Amino acid sequence: MSNHAAVSAQSDIRLGPVSCLVLGLIGLRGPSTPYDLKKAIGRSVSYFWPFPHSQLYGEPERLEAAGLLSCQTESSGRRRKLYKLTKKGDAALKKWLKTPPDTVFEMRDIAVLQLFFSEFMSEEDLVRLALSQAKLYRERLATYAEIEKTYAGRMGRNRRMASLYLGIRMAKACLEFWEDIAARPPSP
Amino acid sequence: MSNHAAVSAQSDIRLGPVSCLVLGLIGLRGPSTPYDLKKAIGRSVSYFWPFPHSQLYGEPERLEAAGLLSCQTESSGRRRKLYKLTKKGDAALKKWLKTPPDTVFEMRDIAVLQLFFSEFMSEEDLVRLALSQAKLYRERLATYAEIEKTYAGRMGRNRRMASLYLGIRMAKACLEFWEDIAARPPSP
DNA sequence: TTGACATGGTCCGATTCATACCATACTAAA
DNA sequence: TTTAGTATGGTATGAATCGGACCATGTCAA
């Protein structure tokens, strides 16, 4: 990704999407520990911006160093750090949100990559691929359905849920796509 | 991405998606220079597996070191390297193609990320975002249409084109999505 | 003959990745 | 009351990827 919409704080730190994601999440949830974020992310944001949890520990530190988050270490019980937005962090988040990106979605899909090279594949293997993908999408749609139930009806009319809604539409499109391939495998 | 479908050559080199992509492309096109690949990629593969061209120079080298590609340097005129698949490379490619990935598509979308955090945004800014995204998708669909024209009708029935077809469907879904948001902005 | 443009390639610091591992608390059976 | 299992919380790190700036060579037109 080119660096669309990268916003720089006064202190010159570079704010990538991951930084903004952390900022935004803390903004939505209020003061949070990295582990809180890790849990919160699992079935929401990570569907349209995947990244490993280890970044949830390093990134806030950077942000704190830049004065966008403040951190208070809890001494009782397990050691853990509670981060909250500073004025500056709040401003940076809002500034970022005011800058529409000049890019569209990016997708990475190994199965589609294989399809692209499927001239080297037997029809049988191609069908196997399509079937296995279809199965995975059915599973994913099932977990989406779970989530959807929780928000019955408000999906799509609520801003935060709208994001997930797009994910569902995409997954549906993919499911249809692979089912079609499985049913009528295109010739090489 | 977890390392689904990473295939390891006899020589123990790790083959990520990018490696397989290079292998596959050379398989499809025959002997190629990095620059050939760069050009070839522009309007096809990079839509479902984006990466910077600089990798097209480093990756083949790794692959050559592992014996999957052979390289012959052209001496006349501009210096350039012509890579071709070795037996071993061909086998690795086919092996990879026989292993369906256990993951589905991944999407990264900054605009959707912003939408997710749009509780901190005015309705006006949200509409601006939606409009700007819709415009970008219209442009992308236009370039897809160009490509589609070249393959009139065979789109979707030909394996390689099927991959692109999915990209188009996704882009259409996104366009509708953002147009809908622009027309009826959801409440926070 | 020069200088603009397309072609072809390299480099490198900064991010981001996957993943394995460490550590602390809680709980419930032995 | 040990202990062993499980969930919680966190760290470390080498490798892969990223974006882009920049270099170099050829070609063609004025």
Short mmCIF file of C-alpha atoms (C1' of nucleotides) in Angstrom, two decimals:
data_model
loop_
_atom_site.label_atom_id
_atom_site.label_comp_id
_atom_site.label_asym_id
_atom_site.label_seq_id
_atom_site.Cartn_x
_atom_site.Cartn_y
_atom_site.Cartn_z
CA MET A 1 0.00 0.00 0.00
CA SER A 2 1.23 3.41 -0.85
CA ASN A 3 1.14 5.70 2.01
CA HIS A 4 -2.17 7.36 1.42
CA ALA A 5 -3.53 9.18 4.28
CA ALA A 6 -0.51 8.76 6.42
CA VAL A 7 -0.79 11.52 8.91
CA SER A 8 2.16 12.85 10.74
CA ALA A 9 1.90 14.05 14.27
CA GLN A 10 3.60 17.24 15.29
CA SER A 11 6.46 15.17 16.58
CA ASP A 12 7.03 13.84 13.09
CA ILE A 13 6.19 10.27 13.84
CA ARG A 14 4.72 8.47 10.88
CA LEU A 15 1.23 7.15 11.43
CA GLY A 16 0.47 4.09 9.34
CA PRO A 17 -2.86 2.31 9.17
CA VAL A 18 -1.90 0.16 12.11
CA SER A 19 -1.20 3.17 14.27
CA CYS A 20 -4.55 4.68 13.39
CA LEU A 21 -6.21 1.41 14.06
CA VAL A 22 -4.81 1.32 17.57
CA LEU A 23 -5.71 4.93 18.13
CA GLY A 24 -9.21 4.36 16.84
CA LEU A 25 -9.79 1.28 18.88
CA ILE A 26 -8.72 2.99 22.06
CA GLY A 27 -10.91 5.88 21.08
CA LEU A 28 -13.94 3.62 20.73
CA ARG A 29 -13.30 1.51 23.79
CA GLY A 30 -11.74 3.98 26.15
CA PRO A 31 -8.57 3.10 28.09
CA SER A 32 -7.39 -0.33 27.11
CA THR A 33 -4.58 -2.76 27.58
CA PRO A 34 -3.01 -4.46 24.60
CA TYR A 35 -4.76 -7.62 25.56
CA ASP A 36 -8.12 -5.89 25.57
CA LEU A 37 -7.41 -4.79 22.04
CA LYS A 38 -6.37 -8.25 21.04
CA LYS A 39 -9.69 -9.62 22.18
CA ALA A 40 -11.71 -6.80 20.71
CA ILE A 41 -10.12 -7.21 17.34
CA GLY A 42 -10.68 -10.88 16.84
CA ARG A 43 -14.03 -10.75 15.19
CA SER A 44 -14.26 -7.27 13.90
CA VAL A 45 -11.49 -5.13 12.56
CA SER A 46 -9.25 -8.00 11.74
CA TYR A 47 -11.62 -8.96 8.96
CA PHE A 48 -10.73 -5.92 6.93
CA TRP A 49 -7.31 -5.17 8.33
CA PRO A 50 -5.56 -8.31 9.43
CA PHE A 51 -2.41 -8.22 11.48
CA PRO A 52 -0.71 -10.28 14.18
CA HIS A 53 -1.38 -9.53 17.82
CA SER A 54 2.25 -8.95 18.53
CA GLN A 55 1.90 -5.55 16.97
CA LEU A 56 -0.60 -4.58 19.60
CA TYR A 57 2.23 -4.52 22.07
CA GLY A 58 4.84 -2.70 20.08
CA GLU A 59 2.67 -0.13 18.41
CA PRO A 60 1.22 1.49 21.53
CA GLU A 61 4.75 1.97 22.79
CA ARG A 62 5.67 3.91 19.70
CA LEU A 63 2.51 5.91 20.03
CA GLU A 64 3.23 6.64 23.63
CA ALA A 65 6.73 7.79 22.79
CA ALA A 66 5.16 10.18 20.34
CA GLY A 67 2.80 11.52 22.95
CA LEU A 68 -0.38 10.20 21.35
CA LEU A 69 -1.12 7.75 24.10
CA SER A 70 -0.44 7.88 27.77
CA CYS A 71 0.33 4.76 29.67
CA GLN A 72 -0.17 3.77 33.21
CA THR A 73 1.27 0.55 34.48
CA GLU A 74 -0.87 -1.39 36.86
CA SER A 75 1.02 -2.65 39.84
CA SER A 76 -1.57 -4.87 41.46
CA GLY A 77 -1.73 -8.44 40.23
CA ARG A 78 -0.50 -9.21 36.77
CA ARG A 79 1.68 -6.60 35.16
CA ARG A 80 -0.16 -4.85 32.41
CA LYS A 81 -0.25 -1.51 30.76
CA LEU A 82 -3.31 0.59 30.39
CA TYR A 83 -3.19 3.03 27.51
CA LYS A 84 -5.41 5.99 26.94
CA LEU A 85 -5.69 8.63 24.27
CA THR A 86 -4.04 11.94 24.96
CA LYS A 87 -5.41 15.21 23.57
CA LYS A 88 -2.79 14.95 20.91
CA GLY A 89 -3.75 11.38 20.10
CA ASP A 90 -7.38 12.31 19.84
CA ALA A 91 -6.50 15.12 17.48
CA ALA A 92 -4.35 12.83 15.35
CA LEU A 93 -7.17 10.31 15.10
CA LYS A 94 -9.63 12.93 14.00
CA LYS A 95 -7.21 14.39 11.55
CA TRP A 96 -6.69 10.99 10.01
CA LEU A 97 -10.42 10.47 9.73
CA LYS A 98 -10.75 13.70 7.82
CA THR A 99 -8.46 12.49 5.06
CA PRO A 100 -10.13 10.08 2.63
CA PRO A 101 -7.62 7.55 1.30
CA ASP A 102 -6.81 7.59 -2.36
CA THR A 103 -6.78 3.84 -2.61
CA VAL A 104 -9.39 1.16 -2.77
CA PHE A 105 -9.46 -2.22 -1.14
CA GLU A 106 -6.65 -4.59 -1.66
CA MET A 107 -7.18 -8.26 -1.69
CA ARG A 108 -4.81 -11.10 -1.24
CA ASP A 109 -6.10 -14.47 -2.12
CA ILE A 110 -3.92 -17.48 -2.55
CA ALA A 111 -6.68 -19.56 -4.03
CA VAL A 112 -7.34 -17.01 -6.74
CA LEU A 113 -3.64 -16.91 -7.40
CA GLN A 114 -3.72 -20.64 -7.93
CA LEU A 115 -6.72 -20.31 -10.16
CA PHE A 116 -4.76 -17.85 -12.23
CA PHE A 117 -2.10 -20.47 -12.74
CA SER A 118 -4.53 -23.32 -13.07
CA GLU A 119 -3.48 -24.05 -16.61
CA PHE A 120 -0.98 -26.32 -14.94
CA MET A 121 -3.66 -28.06 -12.95
CA SER A 122 -5.90 -30.95 -13.83
CA GLU A 123 -9.62 -30.30 -13.87
CA GLU A 124 -9.91 -32.62 -10.94
CA ASP A 125 -7.51 -30.58 -8.84
CA LEU A 126 -9.26 -27.42 -9.84
CA VAL A 127 -12.56 -28.76 -8.64
CA ARG A 128 -10.98 -29.85 -5.42
CA LEU A 129 -9.66 -26.35 -4.91
CA ALA A 130 -13.03 -24.77 -5.60
CA LEU A 131 -14.79 -27.13 -3.27
CA SER A 132 -12.37 -26.55 -0.46
CA GLN A 133 -12.70 -22.80 -0.84
CA ALA A 134 -16.47 -22.98 -0.91
CA LYS A 135 -16.39 -24.90 2.31
CA LEU A 136 -14.18 -22.31 3.98
CA TYR A 137 -16.49 -19.51 2.89
CA ARG A 138 -19.51 -21.33 4.19
CA GLU A 139 -17.80 -21.57 7.53
CA ARG A 140 -16.88 -17.95 7.55
CA LEU A 141 -20.39 -16.93 6.62
CA ALA A 142 -21.67 -19.00 9.51
CA THR A 143 -19.53 -17.08 11.96
CA TYR A 144 -20.65 -13.84 10.38
CA ALA A 145 -24.22 -14.97 10.86
CA GLU A 146 -23.51 -15.41 14.56
CA ILE A 147 -22.31 -11.87 14.81
CA GLU A 148 -25.18 -10.59 12.74
CA LYS A 149 -27.66 -12.18 15.08
CA THR A 150 -26.27 -10.16 17.95
CA TYR A 151 -27.06 -6.97 16.10
CA ALA A 152 -30.31 -8.11 14.57
CA GLY A 153 -31.51 -5.73 11.95
CA ARG A 154 -29.21 -2.88 12.83
CA MET A 155 -26.50 -4.30 10.63
CA GLY A 156 -25.71 -1.83 7.94
CA ARG A 157 -27.66 1.00 9.48
CA ASN A 158 -25.16 1.37 12.24
CA ARG A 159 -21.84 2.74 11.14
CA ARG A 160 -19.60 0.31 12.83
CA MET A 161 -21.63 -2.63 11.67
CA ALA A 162 -21.66 -1.37 8.13
CA SER A 163 -18.01 -2.29 7.85
CA LEU A 164 -18.71 -5.87 8.75
CA TYR A 165 -21.59 -5.91 6.36
CA LEU A 166 -19.27 -5.30 3.46
CA GLY A 167 -17.19 -8.24 4.59
CA ILE A 168 -20.25 -10.42 4.44
CA ARG A 169 -21.12 -9.31 0.95
CA MET A 170 -17.63 -10.06 -0.20
CA ALA A 171 -17.63 -13.48 1.36
CA LYS A 172 -20.95 -14.23 -0.30
CA ALA A 173 -19.61 -13.18 -3.65
CA CYS A 174 -16.64 -15.46 -3.18
CA LEU A 175 -18.79 -18.37 -2.16
CA GLU A 176 -20.90 -18.05 -5.27
CA PHE A 177 -17.82 -17.67 -7.36
CA TRP A 178 -16.19 -20.87 -6.16
CA GLU A 179 -19.40 -22.82 -6.22
CA ASP A 180 -19.79 -21.82 -9.81
CA ILE A 181 -16.26 -22.90 -10.62
CA ALA A 182 -16.83 -26.22 -8.93
CA ALA A 183 -20.03 -26.77 -10.86
CA ARG A 184 -18.73 -25.64 -14.22
CA PRO A 185 -14.95 -25.71 -14.27
CA PRO A 186 -13.70 -23.32 -16.93
CA SER A 187 -11.43 -24.72 -19.57
CA PRO A 188 -7.74 -23.86 -19.42
CA MET B 1 -1.21 -14.65 6.50
CA SER B 2 -0.43 -17.88 8.09
CA ASN B 3 1.76 -20.00 6.04
CA HIS B 4 -0.75 -22.16 4.31
CA ALA B 5 0.41 -23.95 1.36
CA ALA B 6 4.00 -22.98 1.74
CA VAL B 7 5.85 -25.62 -0.13
CA SER B 8 9.45 -26.34 0.51
CA ALA B 9 11.80 -27.38 -2.20
CA GLN B 10 14.20 -30.20 -1.62
CA SER B 11 16.83 -27.63 -0.81
CA ASP B 12 14.76 -26.45 2.10
CA ILE B 13 14.06 -23.02 0.78
CA ARG B 14 10.74 -21.65 1.91
CA LEU B 15 8.35 -20.87 -0.89
CA GLY B 16 5.93 -18.10 0.01
CA PRO B 17 3.13 -16.87 -2.20
CA VAL B 18 5.44 -14.41 -3.87
CA SER B 19 7.83 -17.16 -4.85
CA CYS B 20 5.04 -19.21 -6.33
CA LEU B 21 3.77 -16.19 -8.12
CA VAL B 22 7.10 -15.69 -9.82
CA LEU B 23 7.37 -19.35 -10.63
CA GLY B 24 3.86 -19.40 -12.04
CA LEU B 25 4.32 -16.34 -14.12
CA ILE B 26 7.47 -17.66 -15.67
CA GLY B 27 5.65 -20.91 -16.24
CA LEU B 28 2.87 -19.16 -18.11
CA ARG B 29 5.03 -16.79 -20.10
CA GLY B 30 8.12 -18.84 -20.68
CA PRO B 31 11.60 -17.39 -20.07
CA SER B 32 11.29 -13.87 -18.74
CA THR B 33 13.28 -11.01 -17.38
CA PRO B 34 12.19 -9.27 -14.21
CA TYR B 35 11.03 -6.39 -16.29
CA ASP B 36 8.85 -8.63 -18.40
CA LEU B 37 7.22 -9.80 -15.23
CA LYS B 38 6.78 -6.30 -14.02
CA LYS B 39 4.90 -5.39 -17.14
CA ALA B 40 2.88 -8.59 -17.19
CA ILE B 41 1.77 -8.12 -13.65
CA GLY B 42 0.49 -4.59 -13.88
CA ARG B 43 -3.05 -5.32 -14.86
CA SER B 44 -3.55 -8.87 -13.84
CA VAL B 45 -2.08 -10.65 -10.88
CA SER B 46 -1.41 -7.52 -8.94
CA TYR B 47 -5.15 -7.09 -8.51
CA PHE B 48 -5.37 -10.06 -6.22
CA TRP B 49 -1.84 -10.21 -4.95
CA PRO B 50 -0.30 -6.77 -4.81
CA PHE B 51 3.39 -6.27 -4.26
CA PRO B 52 6.09 -3.82 -5.24
CA HIS B 53 8.12 -4.43 -8.35
CA SER B 54 11.33 -4.39 -6.41
CA GLN B 55 10.55 -7.91 -5.32
CA LEU B 56 10.63 -9.09 -8.89
CA TYR B 57 14.35 -8.57 -8.86
CA GLY B 58 15.23 -10.08 -5.53
CA GLU B 59 12.92 -13.04 -5.58
CA PRO B 60 14.17 -14.68 -8.78
CA GLU B 61 17.66 -14.53 -7.37
CA ARG B 62 16.60 -16.49 -4.32
CA LEU B 63 14.81 -18.93 -6.54
CA GLU B 64 17.84 -19.32 -8.72
CA ALA B 65 20.01 -19.97 -5.69
CA ALA B 66 17.60 -22.73 -4.77
CA GLY B 67 17.81 -24.25 -8.21
CA LEU B 68 14.22 -23.52 -9.20
CA LEU B 69 15.13 -21.06 -11.88
CA SER B 70 18.08 -20.86 -14.16
CA CYS B 71 19.42 -17.55 -15.24
CA GLN B 72 21.24 -16.41 -18.27
CA THR B 73 22.64 -12.94 -18.44
CA GLU B 74 22.37 -11.21 -21.74
CA SER B 75 25.52 -9.48 -22.75
CA SER B 76 24.39 -7.58 -25.80
CA GLY B 77 22.90 -4.17 -25.20
CA ARG B 78 21.39 -3.44 -21.85
CA ARG B 79 22.31 -5.79 -19.05
CA ARG B 80 19.39 -7.98 -18.16
CA LYS B 81 18.75 -11.38 -16.79
CA LEU B 82 16.59 -13.96 -18.44
CA TYR B 83 15.13 -16.50 -16.07
CA LYS B 84 13.59 -19.81 -16.96
CA LEU B 85 12.01 -22.62 -14.99
CA THR B 86 14.18 -25.59 -14.23
CA LYS B 87 12.76 -29.10 -13.91
CA LYS B 88 12.88 -28.61 -10.20
CA GLY B 89 11.11 -25.29 -10.45
CA ASP B 90 8.40 -26.78 -12.60
CA ALA B 91 7.89 -29.55 -10.09
CA ALA B 92 7.72 -27.09 -7.21
CA LEU B 93 5.10 -25.06 -9.04
CA LYS B 94 2.97 -28.09 -9.71
CA LYS B 95 3.32 -29.30 -6.19
CA TRP B 96 2.16 -25.95 -4.88
CA LEU B 97 -0.83 -26.03 -7.19
CA LYS B 98 -1.85 -29.37 -5.78
CA THR B 99 -2.19 -27.99 -2.28
CA PRO B 100 -5.39 -26.02 -1.72
CA PRO B 101 -4.82 -23.22 0.80
CA ASP B 102 -6.65 -23.35 4.08
CA THR B 103 -7.35 -19.65 4.07
CA VAL B 104 -9.77 -17.40 2.30
CA PHE B 105 -9.22 -13.99 0.86
CA GLU B 106 -7.86 -11.26 2.99
CA MET B 107 -8.82 -7.73 2.45
CA ARG B 108 -7.20 -4.54 3.51
CA ASP B 109 -9.22 -1.46 3.12
CA ILE B 110 -8.35 1.82 4.73
CA ALA B 111 -11.66 3.38 3.87
CA VAL B 112 -13.56 0.62 5.61
CA LEU B 113 -11.27 1.04 8.56
CA GLN B 114 -12.23 4.68 8.69
CA LEU B 115 -15.86 3.77 8.37
CA PHE B 116 -15.43 1.53 11.36
CA PHE B 117 -14.21 4.48 13.35
CA SER B 118 -16.64 6.91 11.81
CA GLU B 119 -18.33 7.58 15.10
CA PHE B 120 -15.74 10.29 15.40
CA MET B 121 -16.64 11.72 12.04
CA SER B 122 -19.30 14.20 11.04
CA GLU B 123 -21.92 12.98 8.63
CA GLU B 124 -20.54 15.41 6.12
CA ASP B 125 -17.09 13.88 6.28
CA LEU B 126 -18.56 10.42 6.03
CA VAL B 127 -20.39 11.32 2.87
CA ARG B 128 -17.25 12.85 1.45
CA LEU B 129 -15.42 9.60 2.16
CA ALA B 130 -18.12 7.52 0.52
CA LEU B 131 -18.21 9.71 -2.53
CA SER B 132 -14.49 9.64 -2.97
CA GLN B 133 -14.42 5.87 -2.69
CA ALA B 134 -17.27 5.49 -5.15
CA LYS B 135 -15.35 7.58 -7.61
CA LEU B 136 -12.24 5.44 -7.23
CA TYR B 137 -14.25 2.27 -7.79
CA ARG B 138 -15.87 3.71 -10.88
CA GLU B 139 -12.42 4.39 -12.25
CA ARG B 140 -11.20 0.95 -11.45
CA LEU B 141 -14.24 -0.63 -13.02
CA ALA B 142 -13.56 1.39 -16.12
CA THR B 143 -10.09 -0.06 -16.43
CA TYR B 144 -11.49 -3.51 -15.82
CA ALA B 145 -13.95 -2.88 -18.62
CA GLU B 146 -11.03 -2.15 -20.91
CA ILE B 147 -9.46 -5.45 -20.10
CA GLU B 148 -12.73 -7.25 -20.40
CA LYS B 149 -13.21 -5.90 -23.90
CA THR B 150 -9.98 -7.51 -24.96
CA TYR B 151 -11.31 -10.89 -23.95
CA ALA B 152 -14.86 -10.30 -25.04
CA GLY B 153 -17.14 -12.99 -23.75
CA ARG B 154 -14.49 -15.42 -22.71
CA MET B 155 -14.21 -13.77 -19.36
CA GLY B 156 -15.08 -16.24 -16.70
CA ARG B 157 -15.04 -19.24 -19.01
CA ASN B 158 -11.31 -19.10 -19.36
CA ARG B 159 -9.43 -20.03 -16.25
CA ARG B 160 -7.01 -17.20 -16.17
CA MET B 161 -9.72 -14.67 -16.82
CA ALA B 162 -11.91 -16.11 -14.12
CA SER B 163 -9.54 -14.70 -11.54
CA LEU B 164 -10.00 -11.21 -12.87
CA TYR B 165 -13.70 -11.72 -13.00
CA LEU B 166 -13.83 -12.14 -9.25
CA GLY B 167 -11.98 -8.86 -8.90
CA ILE B 168 -14.64 -7.18 -10.92
CA ARG B 169 -17.43 -8.60 -8.85
CA MET B 170 -15.74 -7.41 -5.70
CA ALA B 171 -15.22 -3.95 -7.06
CA LYS B 172 -18.87 -3.77 -8.07
CA ALA B 173 -19.97 -4.80 -4.63
CA CYS B 174 -17.80 -2.08 -3.14
CA LEU B 175 -19.12 0.53 -5.50
CA GLU B 176 -22.69 -0.27 -4.57
CA PHE B 177 -21.76 -0.31 -0.93
CA TRP B 178 -20.24 3.14 -0.93
CA GLU B 179 -22.94 4.60 -3.12
CA ASP B 180 -25.44 3.35 -0.65
CA ILE B 181 -23.54 4.89 2.23
CA ALA B 182 -23.34 8.18 0.39
CA ALA B 183 -27.06 8.14 -0.32
CA ARG B 184 -28.17 7.02 3.11
CA PRO B 185 -25.42 7.63 5.65
CA PRO B 186 -25.91 5.31 8.61
CA SER B 187 -26.21 6.86 12.02
CA PRO B 188 -23.27 6.57 14.41
"C1'" DT C 1 23.93 16.87 -29.64
"C1'" DT C 2 21.02 17.17 -26.55
"C1'" DG C 3 17.53 16.32 -23.85
"C1'" DA C 4 13.09 14.09 -22.98
"C1'" DC C 5 11.08 9.78 -22.34
"C1'" DA C 6 10.64 5.04 -21.87
"C1'" DT C 7 13.03 1.10 -20.41
"C1'" DG C 8 15.40 -1.74 -17.02
"C1'" DG C 9 17.31 -2.26 -12.52
"C1'" DT C 10 19.12 -1.54 -7.68
"C1'" DC C 11 19.10 -0.34 -2.89
"C1'" DC C 12 17.72 0.14 1.65
"C1'" DG C 13 15.49 1.56 5.89
"C1'" DA C 14 11.12 0.84 7.85
"C1'" DT C 15 7.12 -1.95 8.53
"C1'" DT C 16 4.84 -5.90 9.11
"C1'" DC C 17 4.80 -10.89 9.62
"C1'" DA C 18 4.44 -15.38 11.74
"C1'" DT C 19 5.42 -17.86 15.47
"C1'" DA C 20 7.47 -19.72 19.25
"C1'" DC C 21 8.07 -18.91 23.80
"C1'" DC C 22 7.78 -16.89 28.59
"C1'" DA C 23 5.20 -15.72 32.73
"C1'" DT C 24 1.49 -15.06 35.94
"C1'" DA C 25 -2.99 -16.03 37.85
"C1'" DC C 26 -7.10 -18.95 38.72
"C1'" DT C 27 -9.40 -23.16 39.55
"C1'" DA C 28 -10.47 -27.62 40.53
"C1'" DA C 29 -9.31 -32.20 41.16
"C1'" DA C 30 -5.95 -35.47 43.73
"C1'" DT D 1 -2.24 -28.22 49.76
"C1'" DT D 2 0.24 -29.63 45.97
"C1'" DT D 3 -0.18 -29.73 41.25
"C1'" DA D 4 -1.59 -29.61 36.81
"C1'" DG D 5 -4.35 -27.50 33.38
"C1'" DT D 6 -6.15 -23.54 31.19
"C1'" DA D 7 -6.89 -18.89 30.24
"C1'" DT D 8 -4.67 -14.66 30.47
"C1'" DG D 9 -1.13 -11.41 29.27
"C1'" DG D 10 3.27 -10.36 27.09
"C1'" DT D 11 7.91 -10.62 24.70
"C1'" DA D 12 11.29 -11.59 21.25
"C1'" DT D 13 13.04 -12.13 16.80
"C1'" DG D 14 14.40 -13.49 12.20
"C1'" DA D 15 12.33 -13.20 7.93
"C1'" DA D 16 9.30 -11.30 4.51
"C1'" DT D 17 7.42 -7.26 2.54
"C1'" DC D 18 6.99 -2.50 1.68
"C1'" DG D 19 7.44 1.90 -0.64
"C1'" DG D 20 9.95 4.65 -3.11
"C1'" DA D 21 13.87 7.09 -4.32
"C1'" DC D 22 17.34 6.76 -7.36
"C1'" DC D 23 20.61 5.10 -11.04
"C1'" DA D 24 21.68 3.80 -15.77
"C1'" DT D 25 21.06 2.84 -20.59
"C1'" DG D 26 18.93 3.21 -24.93
"C1'" DT D 27 15.97 5.77 -28.59
"C1'" DC D 28 14.01 9.07 -31.07
"C1'" DA D 29 12.89 13.70 -32.42
"C1'" DA D 30 14.01 18.33 -33.00
#
